[in-house]
Amino acid sequence: MNDIGEFILLVALATALYGVVSYVMAINGNRIDLYLSADKTPVIVWGCVVIASIALWRAFLTDDFSLQYVWAYSNRELDTFYKVSSFWGGQKGSLLFWTLILTTYMTVVYFQNRKKNIRVMPYAMTIMLLIVIFFLFLLNFSTNPFERIPLPPEDGRGLNPLLQNYWMVIHPPTLYLGYVGFTVPFAFAMAALISKNLDDGWIRLTRKWTLLAWFFLCMGNLFGASWAYVELGWGGYWAWDPVENAAFMPLLVATAFLHSIQIQEKKDMMKVWNMSLVLLTFVMTIFGTFITRSGLIQSVHTFDEATLGYYFLGFLGVIISICVTMIILRLPLLKSKNELDSFLSRESSFLFNNLVLLGIGFATFWGTIFPIISEAVRGVKITVGPPFYNQVNVPIGLVLLALIGIGPVIAWKRATWSNLKKNFLMPVAAALIAAAVLFPIVPLKERAEIFTYITFILCVFVMTCILKEFFKGALARREQHGGTFIGEVASLTWHNKRRYGGYIVHIGVVLIFAGIAGSQAYGVHDQRHLKIGESIKLRNYTITYEKLNAVEATSVKTRVIAQIGVYRDNQRVWTGRPEKEFYKGQNQPVSEVDVLSTIVEDVYLILADFREDESATIKVYINPMVSWLWTGGWVIAFGTMVCMWPDRLEQRRRLSRMKKQEALFAPAQE
Amino acid sequence: MMKKHSTLLGILLAMFLLVGSAALSQAAALLADLENALMCKCEDKCGKVLINCTCATSDKTRAEFTKLLDSGLTVDQIIADQVTKHGETVLSAPTKNGFNLTAWVTPFVALLAGGFGLGKIIEAWKRKGSSDNQQVEAEETATPIPSKYSDRLREELDKIES
């Protein structure tokens, strides 16, 4: 099976190359026979990659340590669950996994569009195949997952204990689904540029794909934060690590794109800008991959054998050059009307939202690459860590939060004083009341506390803006149809999925902002070395160390578990069991934290150390509002589902818009 | 008398505890400042800020810093000592002077430049919109007259006037 896996990857590469050549010849020579032949290649390539993936999975599940990759990332004792996820635990397998997702997306796009969008499909397929070729080239000639060990060892080295966590099983695939998903909008955008079909068609074709990729990337980031929170044992969830930044940057650019395409759809403006954003999103995903796989920047997330830097740097260079060239060449065709009635309009607020999103993206990019710049200019390598990002991105983020409230409520075209008053009076009043109520309650000494105070006020402002929209719409519907208020809110959302789905996403974002602010500013922690029966007092909690147990979990894993009684106002509320896991052959033990999570705060327990006399070092964090962050993530997921749900009404509306446009254009054509 | 003594003792004890806990929390705050300002320098090159690191080296470093703080060294002195030992890379963020200042300033300069550029673009689009609107209004109000008719009309009017 390993031979088949290795061979089939070569077949996939040859087929993809044939596909590209045939598509190009078919387009240039207008040859239908070549086109029909090329049109089979995306599915064949996908089939080959599926077979290769099955071969690798089989090797993991059957403990075939003749493969160097299986030996390096698995062992006989590993749970089947983690043997499946070991597939993407290292450089080689993760590249194959990337290729599997990419070719699967390509095949879905192929079946979805081959009969509908014949004008751009050959171009889009060619672009996607070219990207597939790059990854297949790496898999065949640089990082072959089917590389053998001449004398196969009895057992494998095992999967990094930090990766043996359920979030790590979900997090990388979700992140990859997001990263790779942006290839589809990129391919259609490039196809539109090459084929000169630069009407709104490519946006219609790719909007949902962009939304889908955005959703997965967003979820991937949140799952990664969850993993860091429960597995890394430092009480936090986001460390502004270069690899985290690499996944955050495309998300920001894609968010900007998803907002600005609304202006193109409504007003036929900003074609160059939107095209640039969609291309930039893809460029950022490749930049992120370069960071992860080059070994250029130090990070806890980079792969062990990070040797692919030059390949990805070259690929990045080629892609940027092609993108810039194509945009310049097609500038005359991308010209649009670009007219605005007023600074005070939804169009302007969307433009400023784009500016702020890209501003945060740029600050993150700048911080990520600054160590390289410093080394090149001064010869001194420096570190750019969380204090930099917090100081730079937090103020910009607050402007973004304000715009989340302003954007959807301000009028299209021109906002007059009276409609500004009508739309913003209540949200501003709510924000002022929140400011007055919170002022005597929250501490306001440190910078973080002041920013948190402002964040809470803005959260109230934005939430009022959004809820007012729901309230206004539902009330109007109830007057028309006479149903219940809740029923009308549901009906309103169902009949305007894009708009109200978007508002739900915004509610999720507000919850995330509140969660981050609360947990960053008001968290406290303490660490003590305790004997059995001794306690730590933190806020209104008493944390009592009760006993220590050692459990031989498997032949390679020993668990040392501390039992800790948690009392709030002298009432026992929970028994926490943080532990340390010792893996055979690993130098460092792994901390498994235990968390009591409520809507108000998390009690987060870590067994930092223990001694033979059963005394132990216990670290306790009280992290307020962390659950708001995860809730916000699920709200975003729900809102995105609503946005993406097929909408017949929206299709009908679009059709009638197109018919009106045809009627408008008819006399001009005469 | 006894009651007075016990009250005094109670007050003294409370004061001692208050001063003690304040000193403890101040020491914890100083240690937290150090942990935030410095990176973990473990052999694994974990790349984490000390406050976020859970490895054995980070625990040793914390204990060492606590001792240094107890010995009377200030946070700045300890940081300077760490920079001498490990180089600038031990700092969790660039310093705010010299070339490093560009790290802090550039994002805001870029944002301001972007804001200024965007303002200019919106202004230009606004002007274009209003001039186009005026043109449309003018076209709508004026009766479109084909040129051959307008020429004839001018000739007739000229005749009347003459």
XYZ file of N, CA, C and O in Angstrom, chain A residues 448-588:
564
model
N -4.731 48.816 30.931
C -5.608 47.725 30.493
C -7.011 47.905 31.044
O -8.008 47.619 30.361
N -7.114 48.412 32.262
C -8.433 48.595 32.885
C -9.207 49.717 32.189
O -10.418 49.619 32.005
N -8.489 50.762 31.799
C -9.155 51.880 31.100
C -9.660 51.402 29.737
O -10.796 51.665 29.355
N -8.815 50.662 29.037
C -9.229 50.136 27.726
C -10.413 49.181 27.874
O -11.317 49.155 27.029
N -10.408 48.406 28.941
C -11.508 47.479 29.159
C -12.812 48.240 29.416
O -13.873 47.866 28.900
N -12.707 49.299 30.187
C -13.873 50.147 30.469
C -14.451 50.686 29.154
O -15.659 50.601 28.903
N -13.561 51.207 28.297
C -14.013 51.741 26.998
C -14.637 50.613 26.169
O -15.661 50.793 25.510
N -14.000 49.432 26.217
C -14.526 48.294 25.438
C -15.949 47.956 25.880
O -16.826 47.753 25.028
N -16.182 47.900 27.179
C -17.525 47.570 27.677
C -18.556 48.596 27.205
O -19.658 48.233 26.793
N -18.163 49.869 27.252
C -19.101 50.930 26.819
C -19.427 50.746 25.335
O -20.591 50.802 24.926
N -18.382 50.496 24.550
C -18.602 50.310 23.110
C -19.425 49.047 22.840
O -20.237 49.018 21.909
N -19.194 48.005 23.634
C -19.976 46.765 23.458
C -21.464 47.054 23.661
O -22.309 46.571 22.896
N -21.771 47.853 24.683
C -23.175 48.206 24.936
C -23.725 49.014 23.757
O -24.841 48.761 23.280
N -22.913 49.949 23.265
C -23.329 50.774 22.119
C -23.654 49.884 20.908
O -24.725 49.991 20.300
N -22.729 48.983 20.594
C -22.904 48.134 19.400
C -24.096 47.187 19.585
O -24.925 47.023 18.675
N -24.203 46.581 20.768
C -25.304 45.645 21.016
C -26.650 46.361 20.878
O -27.587 45.820 20.302
N -26.713 47.595 21.387
C -27.977 48.344 21.280
C -28.288 48.637 19.814
O -29.440 48.510 19.387
N -27.261 49.018 19.061
C -27.455 49.269 17.621
C -28.056 48.038 16.944
O -29.029 48.126 16.191
N -27.465 46.878 17.227
C -27.885 45.648 16.548
C -29.286 45.229 17.015
O -30.169 44.937 16.197
N -29.483 45.218 18.337
C -30.775 44.766 18.857
C -31.901 45.694 18.411
O -33.019 45.251 18.161
N -31.561 46.981 18.291
C -32.560 47.947 17.823
C -33.001 47.602 16.395
O -34.184 47.711 16.057
N -32.041 47.172 15.583
C -32.368 46.778 14.206
C -33.342 45.594 14.194
O -34.297 45.570 13.437
N -33.053 44.601 15.047
C -33.945 43.439 15.143
C -35.329 43.877 15.637
O -36.357 43.469 15.102
N -35.315 44.727 16.658
C -36.551 45.164 17.289
C -37.418 45.931 16.281
O -38.602 45.663 16.122
N -36.754 46.864 15.573
C -37.466 47.710 14.605
C -38.088 46.848 13.503
O -39.263 46.990 13.169
N -37.285 45.931 12.974
C -37.750 45.069 11.889
C -38.879 44.159 12.335
O -39.886 44.009 11.634
N -38.728 43.573 13.537
C -39.745 42.637 14.029
C -41.051 43.364 14.330
O -42.136 42.843 14.055
N -40.923 44.578 14.844
C -42.117 45.369 15.160
C -42.898 45.703 13.888
O -44.131 45.595 13.844
N -42.145 46.080 12.850
C -42.781 46.407 11.572
C -43.489 45.183 11.003
O -44.615 45.270 10.485
N -42.851 44.030 11.132
C -43.469 42.793 10.617
C -44.709 42.428 11.422
O -45.689 41.935 10.878
N -44.618 42.668 12.740
C -45.760 42.295 13.588
C -46.974 43.153 13.238
O -48.103 42.676 13.243
N -46.708 44.417 12.910
C -47.818 45.289 12.494
C -48.463 44.772 11.224
O -49.662 44.841 11.032
N -47.611 44.219 10.337
C -48.121 43.687 9.057
C -48.806 42.340 9.229
O -49.877 42.105 8.705
N -48.119 41.414 9.964
C -48.605 40.027 10.019
C -49.261 39.642 11.325
O -49.926 38.619 11.402
N -49.011 40.416 12.386
C -49.675 40.171 13.666
C -49.211 38.935 14.428
O -49.956 38.423 15.245
N -48.014 38.456 14.202
C -47.513 37.274 14.930
C -46.896 37.659 16.265
O -46.981 38.815 16.697
N -46.269 36.669 16.920
C -45.583 36.973 18.177
C -44.266 37.680 17.864
O -43.732 37.538 16.760
N -43.738 38.391 18.860
C -42.510 39.154 18.629
C -41.347 38.223 18.279
O -40.639 38.444 17.288
N -41.198 37.162 19.076
C -40.090 36.220 18.835
C -40.241 35.577 17.452
O -39.280 35.444 16.684
N -41.471 35.215 17.132
C -41.750 34.606 15.822
C -41.376 35.550 14.700
O -40.798 35.139 13.682
N -41.682 36.836 14.894
C -41.374 37.816 13.848
C -39.869 38.071 13.728
O -39.379 38.344 12.647
N -39.147 37.964 14.872
C -37.674 38.100 14.808
C -37.114 36.958 13.958
O -36.275 37.170 13.067
N -37.632 35.742 14.218
C -37.167 34.580 13.444
C -37.523 34.733 11.979
O -36.688 34.490 11.091
N -38.751 35.175 11.737
C -39.210 35.331 10.351
C -38.405 36.415 9.627
O -38.027 36.258 8.466
N -38.145 37.510 10.347
C -37.342 38.614 9.794
C -35.961 38.096 9.366
O -35.479 38.389 8.264
N -35.347 37.306 10.252
C -34.011 36.773 9.967
C -34.073 35.812 8.790
O -33.227 35.836 7.894
N -35.124 34.972 8.786
C -35.271 33.972 7.728
C -35.451 34.618 6.355
O -34.955 34.121 5.349
N -36.160 35.763 6.339
C -36.428 36.410 5.051
C -35.325 37.370 4.608
O -35.348 37.864 3.492
N -34.386 37.676 5.507
C -33.246 38.546 5.136
C -31.986 37.925 5.701
O -31.330 38.486 6.588
N -31.665 36.743 5.202
C -30.610 35.945 5.858
C -29.261 36.655 5.868
O -28.551 36.619 6.872
N -28.910 37.269 4.757
C -27.585 37.897 4.688
C -27.469 39.020 5.708
O -26.488 39.116 6.438
N -28.482 39.868 5.734
C -28.414 41.049 6.598
C -28.447 40.649 8.081
O -27.555 41.029 8.854
N -29.454 39.875 8.451
C -29.598 39.569 9.877
C -28.609 38.495 10.331
O -28.216 38.482 11.502
N -28.201 37.628 9.419
C -27.123 36.680 9.737
C -25.854 37.449 10.070
O -25.138 37.124 11.013
N -25.621 38.503 9.276
C -24.460 39.371 9.521
C -24.545 40.023 10.895
O -23.551 40.107 11.620
N -25.750 40.470 11.263
C -25.921 41.090 12.593
C -25.618 40.074 13.695
O -25.018 40.420 14.721
N -26.052 38.815 13.480
C -25.786 37.780 14.502
C -24.267 37.582 14.642
O -23.743 37.467 15.748
N -23.572 37.567 13.489
C -22.102 37.454 13.539
C -21.523 38.612 14.365
O -20.639 38.419 15.203
N -22.076 39.813 14.142
C -21.581 40.973 14.889
C -21.818 40.812 16.392
O -20.974 41.214 17.199
N -22.958 40.208 16.764
C -23.216 39.969 18.199
C -22.113 39.062 18.763
O -21.577 39.304 19.843
N -21.761 38.033 17.976
C -20.684 37.128 18.391
C -19.369 37.863 18.574
O -18.646 37.642 19.552
N -19.093 38.792 17.646
C -17.833 39.552 17.730
C -17.834 40.428 18.991
O -16.816 40.547 19.681
N -18.989 41.021 19.295
C -19.085 41.859 20.500
C -18.811 41.007 21.744
O -18.073 41.434 22.652
N -19.378 39.795 21.785
C -19.147 38.908 22.934
C -17.652 38.580 23.062
O -17.101 38.539 24.165
N -17.011 38.372 21.916
C -15.569 38.064 21.942
C -14.773 39.263 22.479
O -13.893 39.116 23.324
N -15.113 40.445 21.991
C -14.443 41.658 22.491
C -14.604 41.763 24.009
O -13.635 42.025 24.729
N -15.846 41.566 24.483
C -16.110 41.692 25.927
C -15.311 40.636 26.699
O -14.710 40.939 27.739
N -15.306 39.408 26.167
C -14.595 38.315 26.824
C -13.103 38.590 26.922
O -12.489 38.398 27.980
N -12.533 39.067 25.821
C -11.086 39.362 25.817
C -10.789 40.477 26.820
O -9.876 40.370 27.639
N -11.610 41.542 26.760
C -11.360 42.690 27.645
C -11.443 42.269 29.111
O -10.544 42.567 29.899
N -12.521 41.563 29.454
C -12.728 41.172 30.851
C -11.626 40.255 31.357
O -11.091 40.455 32.456
N -11.257 39.274 30.536
C -10.275 38.296 31.008
C -8.867 38.886 31.069
O -8.062 38.485 31.899
N -8.580 39.860 30.189
C -7.230 40.441 30.182
C -7.021 41.406 31.347
O -5.931 41.472 31.912
N -8.080 42.152 31.675
C -7.884 43.221 32.662
C -8.127 42.769 34.099
O -7.472 43.268 35.003
N -9.072 41.879 34.304
C -9.490 41.597 35.683
C -9.056 40.223 36.192
O -9.480 39.805 37.259
N -8.241 39.534 35.413
C -7.788 38.215 35.850
C -6.775 38.337 36.990
O -5.997 39.287 37.037
N -6.820 37.385 37.911
C -5.800 37.348 38.976
C -5.265 35.925 39.067
O -5.946 34.973 38.652
N -4.058 35.795 39.576
C -3.538 34.449 39.764
C -2.618 34.389 40.978
O -2.116 35.423 41.448
N -2.437 33.182 41.465
C -1.530 32.987 42.595
C -0.924 31.593 42.476
O -1.544 30.685 41.903
N 0.269 31.470 43.017
C 0.937 30.159 43.001
C 1.566 29.918 44.366
O 2.265 30.787 44.873
N 1.259 28.765 44.964
C 1.830 28.441 46.282
C 2.253 26.979 46.318
O 1.650 26.144 45.639
N 3.255 26.733 47.138
C 3.606 25.337 47.390
C 2.841 24.906 48.638
O 3.002 25.498 49.705
N 1.982 23.902 48.495
C 1.060 23.539 49.576
C 1.295 22.116 50.065
O 1.608 21.215 49.276
N 1.082 21.939 51.368
C 1.008 20.577 51.913
C -0.467 20.181 51.898
O -1.340 21.052 51.822
N -0.719 18.878 52.029
C -2.112 18.430 51.992
C -2.906 19.123 53.105
O -2.462 19.193 54.256
N -4.060 19.682 52.736
C -4.920 20.371 53.696
C -4.735 21.882 53.690
O -5.576 22.614 54.198
N -3.623 22.359 53.081
C -3.394 23.812 53.046
C -4.182 24.456 51.886
O -4.562 23.773 50.931
N -4.372 25.772 52.019
C -5.242 26.459 51.042
C -4.610 27.720 50.469
O -3.692 28.296 51.054
N -5.174 28.137 49.347
C -4.850 29.447 48.755
C -6.161 30.234 48.770
O -7.201 29.692 48.385
N -6.099 31.495 49.171
C -7.298 32.344 49.098
C -7.107 33.319 47.954
O -6.093 34.020 47.895
N -8.053 33.341 47.056
C -7.965 34.246 45.904
C -9.373 34.762 45.609
O -10.291 33.971 45.373
N -9.521 36.076 45.617
C -10.843 36.710 45.546
C -11.749 36.044 46.581
O -11.340 35.881 47.722
N -12.950 35.620 46.200
C -13.808 35.006 47.209
C -13.752 33.471 47.168
O -14.670 32.779 47.586
N -12.635 32.959 46.644
C -12.452 31.505 46.567
C -11.409 31.033 47.575
O -10.415 31.724 47.824
N -11.653 29.844 48.125
C -10.631 29.171 48.916
C -10.322 27.865 48.198
O -11.232 27.060 47.934
N -9.066 27.687 47.847
C -8.673 26.515 47.059
C -7.828 25.615 47.953
O -6.725 26.000 48.345
N -8.372 24.457 48.307
C -7.704 23.579 49.271
C -7.134 22.336 48.579
O -7.855 21.616 47.872
N -5.845 22.139 48.817
C -5.168 20.963 48.244
C -5.488 19.759 49.124
O -5.168 19.746 50.314
N -6.117 18.723 48.524
C -6.632 17.611 49.346
C -5.798 16.325 49.248
O -5.525 15.685 50.242
N -5.460 15.934 48.018
C -4.610 14.732 47.919
C -3.940 14.607 46.548
O -4.304 15.325 45.609
N -3.002 13.680 46.478
C -2.253 13.458 45.234
C -2.305 11.969 44.886
O -2.061 11.121 45.740
N -2.666 11.677 43.630
C -2.745 10.275 43.174
C -1.854 10.057 41.970
O -1.758 10.940 41.111
N -1.247 8.901 41.908
C -0.487 8.540 40.706
C -1.198 7.373 40.023
O -1.561 6.405 40.685
N -1.426 7.485 38.758
C -2.154 6.442 38.025
C -1.337 6.034 36.805
O -0.901 6.891 36.023
N -1.134 4.734 36.652
C -0.454 4.212 35.456
C -1.516 4.104 34.348
O -2.256 3.120 34.298
N -1.635 5.120 33.522
C -2.730 5.149 32.545
C -2.510 4.130 31.434
O -3.399 3.342 31.114
N -1.337 4.145 30.839
C -0.973 3.142 29.826
C 0.487 2.774 30.093
O 1.107 3.310 31.004
N 1.033 1.894 29.256
C 2.426 1.501 29.495
C 3.398 2.640 29.185
O 4.559 2.590 29.573
N 2.908 3.682 28.492
C 3.809 4.804 28.195
C 3.393 6.082 28.904
O 4.082 7.097 28.807
N 2.266 6.055 29.581
C 1.781 7.302 30.193
C 1.427 7.111 31.665
O 0.648 6.209 32.007
N 2.010 7.951 32.520
C 1.654 7.957 33.942
C 1.039 9.307 34.274
O 1.575 10.345 33.875
N -0.084 9.268 35.008
C -0.765 10.519 35.370
C -0.609 10.762 36.868
O -0.843 9.856 37.672
N -0.201 11.965 37.215
C -0.160 12.354 38.630
C -1.243 13.412 38.812
O -1.182 14.484 38.203
N -2.257 13.047 39.641
C -3.449 13.907 39.721
C -3.566 14.509 41.130
O -3.499 13.790 42.133
N -3.752 15.826 41.162
C -3.986 16.494 42.450
C -5.482 16.692 42.621
O -6.158 17.085 41.664
N -5.999 16.387 43.820
C -7.420 16.675 44.075
C -7.512 17.978 44.858
O -6.872 18.134 45.893
N -8.312 18.890 44.344
C -8.391 20.221 44.944
C -9.851 20.608 45.178
O -10.673 20.561 44.259
N -10.156 20.963 46.403
C -11.514 21.411 46.730
C -11.610 22.913 46.527
O -10.751 23.668 46.982
N -12.638 23.326 45.808
C -12.805 24.758 45.550
C -14.047 25.249 46.287
O -15.148 24.723 46.088
N -13.854 26.217 47.177
C -14.943 26.768 47.992
C -15.167 28.223 47.612
O -14.203 28.969 47.461
N -16.430 28.570 47.443
C -16.746 29.987 47.228
C -17.605 30.444 48.410
O -18.650 29.834 48.680
N -17.164 31.467 49.083
C -17.842 31.953 50.294
C -18.145 30.786 51.239
O -19.290 30.599 51.688
N -17.121 29.974 51.472
C -17.169 28.823 52.396
C -18.108 27.696 51.968
O -18.416 26.812 52.750
N -18.575 27.714 50.761
C -19.432 26.632 50.237
C -18.619 25.873 49.187
O -18.092 26.492 48.256
N -18.536 24.543 49.312
C -17.782 23.782 48.320
C -18.552 23.820 46.998
O -19.721 23.446 46.945
N -17.897 24.276 45.945
C -18.594 24.402 44.661
C -18.062 23.414 43.608
O -18.739 23.126 42.623
N -16.868 22.900 43.864
C -16.295 22.071 42.797
C -15.071 21.324 43.309
O -14.405 21.791 44.241
N -14.819 20.167 42.699
C -13.568 19.460 42.976
C -12.746 19.447 41.691
O -13.166 18.848 40.694
N -11.618 20.116 41.727
C -10.769 20.184 40.538
C -9.690 19.111 40.565
O -9.229 18.729 41.644
N -9.334 18.604 39.393
C -8.295 17.557 39.324
C -7.270 17.887 38.227
O -7.241 17.229 37.188
N -6.429 18.891 38.486
C -5.359 19.143 37.508
C -4.316 18.035 37.605
O -4.189 17.402 38.663
N -3.615 17.795 36.532
C -2.656 16.686 36.571
C -1.414 16.971 35.752
O -1.379 17.916 34.939
N -0.426 16.147 35.989
C 0.779 16.154 35.153
C 0.866 14.784 34.512
O 0.665 13.764 35.188
N 1.137 14.773 33.216
C 1.248 13.489 32.512
C 2.692 13.269 32.106
O 3.314 14.165 31.521
N 3.173 12.096 32.399
C 4.564 11.749 32.057
C 4.534 10.715 30.933
O 3.940 9.654 31.098
N 5.152 11.042 29.832
C 5.206 10.122 28.682
C 6.592 9.514 28.595
O 7.593 10.232 28.747
N 6.613 8.215 28.329
C 7.903 7.523 28.190
C 8.681 8.137 27.022
O 8.109 8.327 25.936
N 9.899 8.475 27.254
C 10.738 8.999 26.166
C 10.621 10.501 25.969
O 11.260 11.055 25.078
N 9.786 11.174 26.769
C 9.654 12.630 26.641
C 10.319 13.289 27.848
O 10.106 12.842 28.982
N 11.075 14.350 27.610
C 11.791 15.004 28.702
C 10.863 15.756 29.654
O 10.988 15.670 30.857
N 9.952 16.521 29.051
C 9.099 17.389 29.866
C 7.736 16.743 30.101
O 7.125 16.247 29.152
